[in-house]
PDB file of C-alpha atoms in Angstrom:
ATOM      1  CA  MET A   8     141.480  48.471  34.061  1.00  0.00           C
ATOM      2  CA  VAL A   9     140.096  51.983  34.000  1.00  0.00           C
ATOM      3  CA  PRO A  10     140.740  54.066  30.875  1.00  0.00           C
ATOM      4  CA  VAL A  11     143.445  56.651  31.336  1.00  0.00           C
ATOM      5  CA  VAL A  12     142.496  60.109  30.130  1.00  0.00           C
ATOM      6  CA  PRO A  13     145.109  62.854  30.376  1.00  0.00           C
ATOM      7  CA  GLU A  14     143.961  65.684  32.596  1.00  0.00           C
ATOM      8  CA  GLY A  15     144.631  69.295  31.762  1.00  0.00           C
ATOM      9  CA  PRO A  16     143.000  72.314  30.162  1.00  0.00           C
ATOM     10  CA  GLN A  17     143.106  70.960  26.602  1.00  0.00           C
ATOM     11  CA  ARG A  18     142.359  67.287  27.346  1.00  0.00           C
ATOM     12  CA  PRO A  19     142.295  66.216  23.680  1.00  0.00           C
ATOM     13  CA  LEU A  20     141.050  62.724  24.535  1.00  0.00           C
ATOM     14  CA  ARG A  21     138.308  63.765  26.949  1.00  0.00           C
ATOM     15  CA  ASP A  22     135.539  62.658  24.580  1.00  0.00           C
ATOM     16  CA  PHE A  23     137.285  59.521  23.312  1.00  0.00           C
ATOM     17  CA  TYR A  24     134.933  57.416  25.458  1.00  0.00           C
ATOM     18  CA  VAL A  25     131.293  57.831  26.515  1.00  0.00           C
ATOM     19  CA  TRP A  26     131.285  59.616  29.888  1.00  0.00           C
ATOM     20  CA  ARG A  27     128.350  60.493  32.134  1.00  0.00           C
ATOM     21  CA  ASP A  28     127.925  61.859  35.646  1.00  0.00           C
ATOM     22  CA  ARG A  29     125.190  59.286  36.289  1.00  0.00           C
ATOM     23  CA  PRO A  30     124.716  55.847  34.723  1.00  0.00           C
ATOM     24  CA  SER A  31     121.201  56.674  33.562  1.00  0.00           C
ATOM     25  CA  GLU A  32     121.425  56.153  29.782  1.00  0.00           C
ATOM     26  CA  TYR A  33     121.057  52.921  27.825  1.00  0.00           C
ATOM     27  CA  LEU A  34     119.270  51.212  30.711  1.00  0.00           C
ATOM     28  CA  ASP A  35     117.566  48.809  28.315  1.00  0.00           C
ATOM     29  CA  ALA A  36     120.892  47.519  27.006  1.00  0.00           C
ATOM     30  CA  ARG A  37     121.455  43.954  28.122  1.00  0.00           C
ATOM     31  CA  VAL A  38     124.520  43.206  30.244  1.00  0.00           C
ATOM     32  CA  ILE A  39     126.245  40.603  28.094  1.00  0.00           C
ATOM     33  CA  PHE A  40     128.581  39.043  30.674  1.00  0.00           C
ATOM     34  CA  VAL A  41     126.285  38.893  33.697  1.00  0.00           C
ATOM     35  CA  ASP A  42     128.620  36.460  35.454  1.00  0.00           C
ATOM     36  CA  THR A  43     131.380  39.112  35.650  1.00  0.00           C
ATOM     37  CA  GLU A  44     129.715  42.512  35.070  1.00  0.00           C
ATOM     38  CA  ASP A  45     126.899  44.060  37.117  1.00  0.00           C
ATOM     39  CA  SER A  46     126.357  46.976  34.755  1.00  0.00           C
ATOM     40  CA  ASN A  47     127.391  48.408  31.393  1.00  0.00           C
ATOM     41  CA  TRP A  48     128.678  51.465  33.248  1.00  0.00           C
ATOM     42  CA  ALA A  49     131.903  51.592  35.282  1.00  0.00           C
ATOM     43  CA  TRP A  50     133.203  54.284  37.622  1.00  0.00           C
ATOM     44  CA  ASP A  51     136.483  56.086  36.934  1.00  0.00           C
ATOM     45  CA  PRO A  52     137.813  57.437  40.251  1.00  0.00           C
ATOM     46  CA  VAL A  53     140.267  59.807  38.550  1.00  0.00           C
ATOM     47  CA  ARG A  54     137.721  61.518  36.337  1.00  0.00           C
ATOM     48  CA  GLN A  55     134.893  61.082  38.868  1.00  0.00           C
ATOM     49  CA  GLN A  56     132.496  59.945  36.143  1.00  0.00           C
ATOM     50  CA  PHE A  57     131.053  56.752  34.720  1.00  0.00           C
ATOM     51  CA  TYR A  58     132.152  55.373  31.354  1.00  0.00           C
ATOM     52  CA  TRP A  59     130.101  53.114  29.077  1.00  0.00           C
ATOM     53  CA  HIS A  60     131.279  49.613  28.153  1.00  0.00           C
ATOM     54  CA  ARG A  61     129.204  47.114  26.227  1.00  0.00           C
ATOM     55  CA  PHE A  62     131.422  44.142  26.996  1.00  0.00           C
ATOM     56  CA  PHE A  63     133.938  44.076  29.870  1.00  0.00           C
ATOM     57  CA  SER A  64     134.715  47.091  32.058  1.00  0.00           C
ATOM     58  CA  HIS A  65     138.345  47.061  30.872  1.00  0.00           C
ATOM     59  CA  GLN A  66     137.042  47.598  27.301  1.00  0.00           C
ATOM     60  CA  PRO A  67     135.344  51.027  27.269  1.00  0.00           C
ATOM     61  CA  ASP A  68     133.287  51.792  24.185  1.00  0.00           C
ATOM     62  CA  LEU A  69     134.442  54.532  21.851  1.00  0.00           C
ATOM     63  CA  ASN A  70     132.391  57.672  21.465  1.00  0.00           C
ATOM     64  CA  TYR A  71     131.453  57.961  17.790  1.00  0.00           C
ATOM     65  CA  GLU A  72     129.574  61.242  18.167  1.00  0.00           C
TER      66      GLU A  72
END
């Protein structure tokens, strides 16, 4: 499941997760569930960006910054 982020000019939850245009950060982080996940980044077709997940792709990591 892809995280749902409300679109719109205010988008209060836009930084709730870690988003990037390219999956180029944290490349040294080990993929924990290699039998089900190819990467720690997953594509969101609505937002047209990648989001970071340390475990499963349906569990995006929160952005603590």
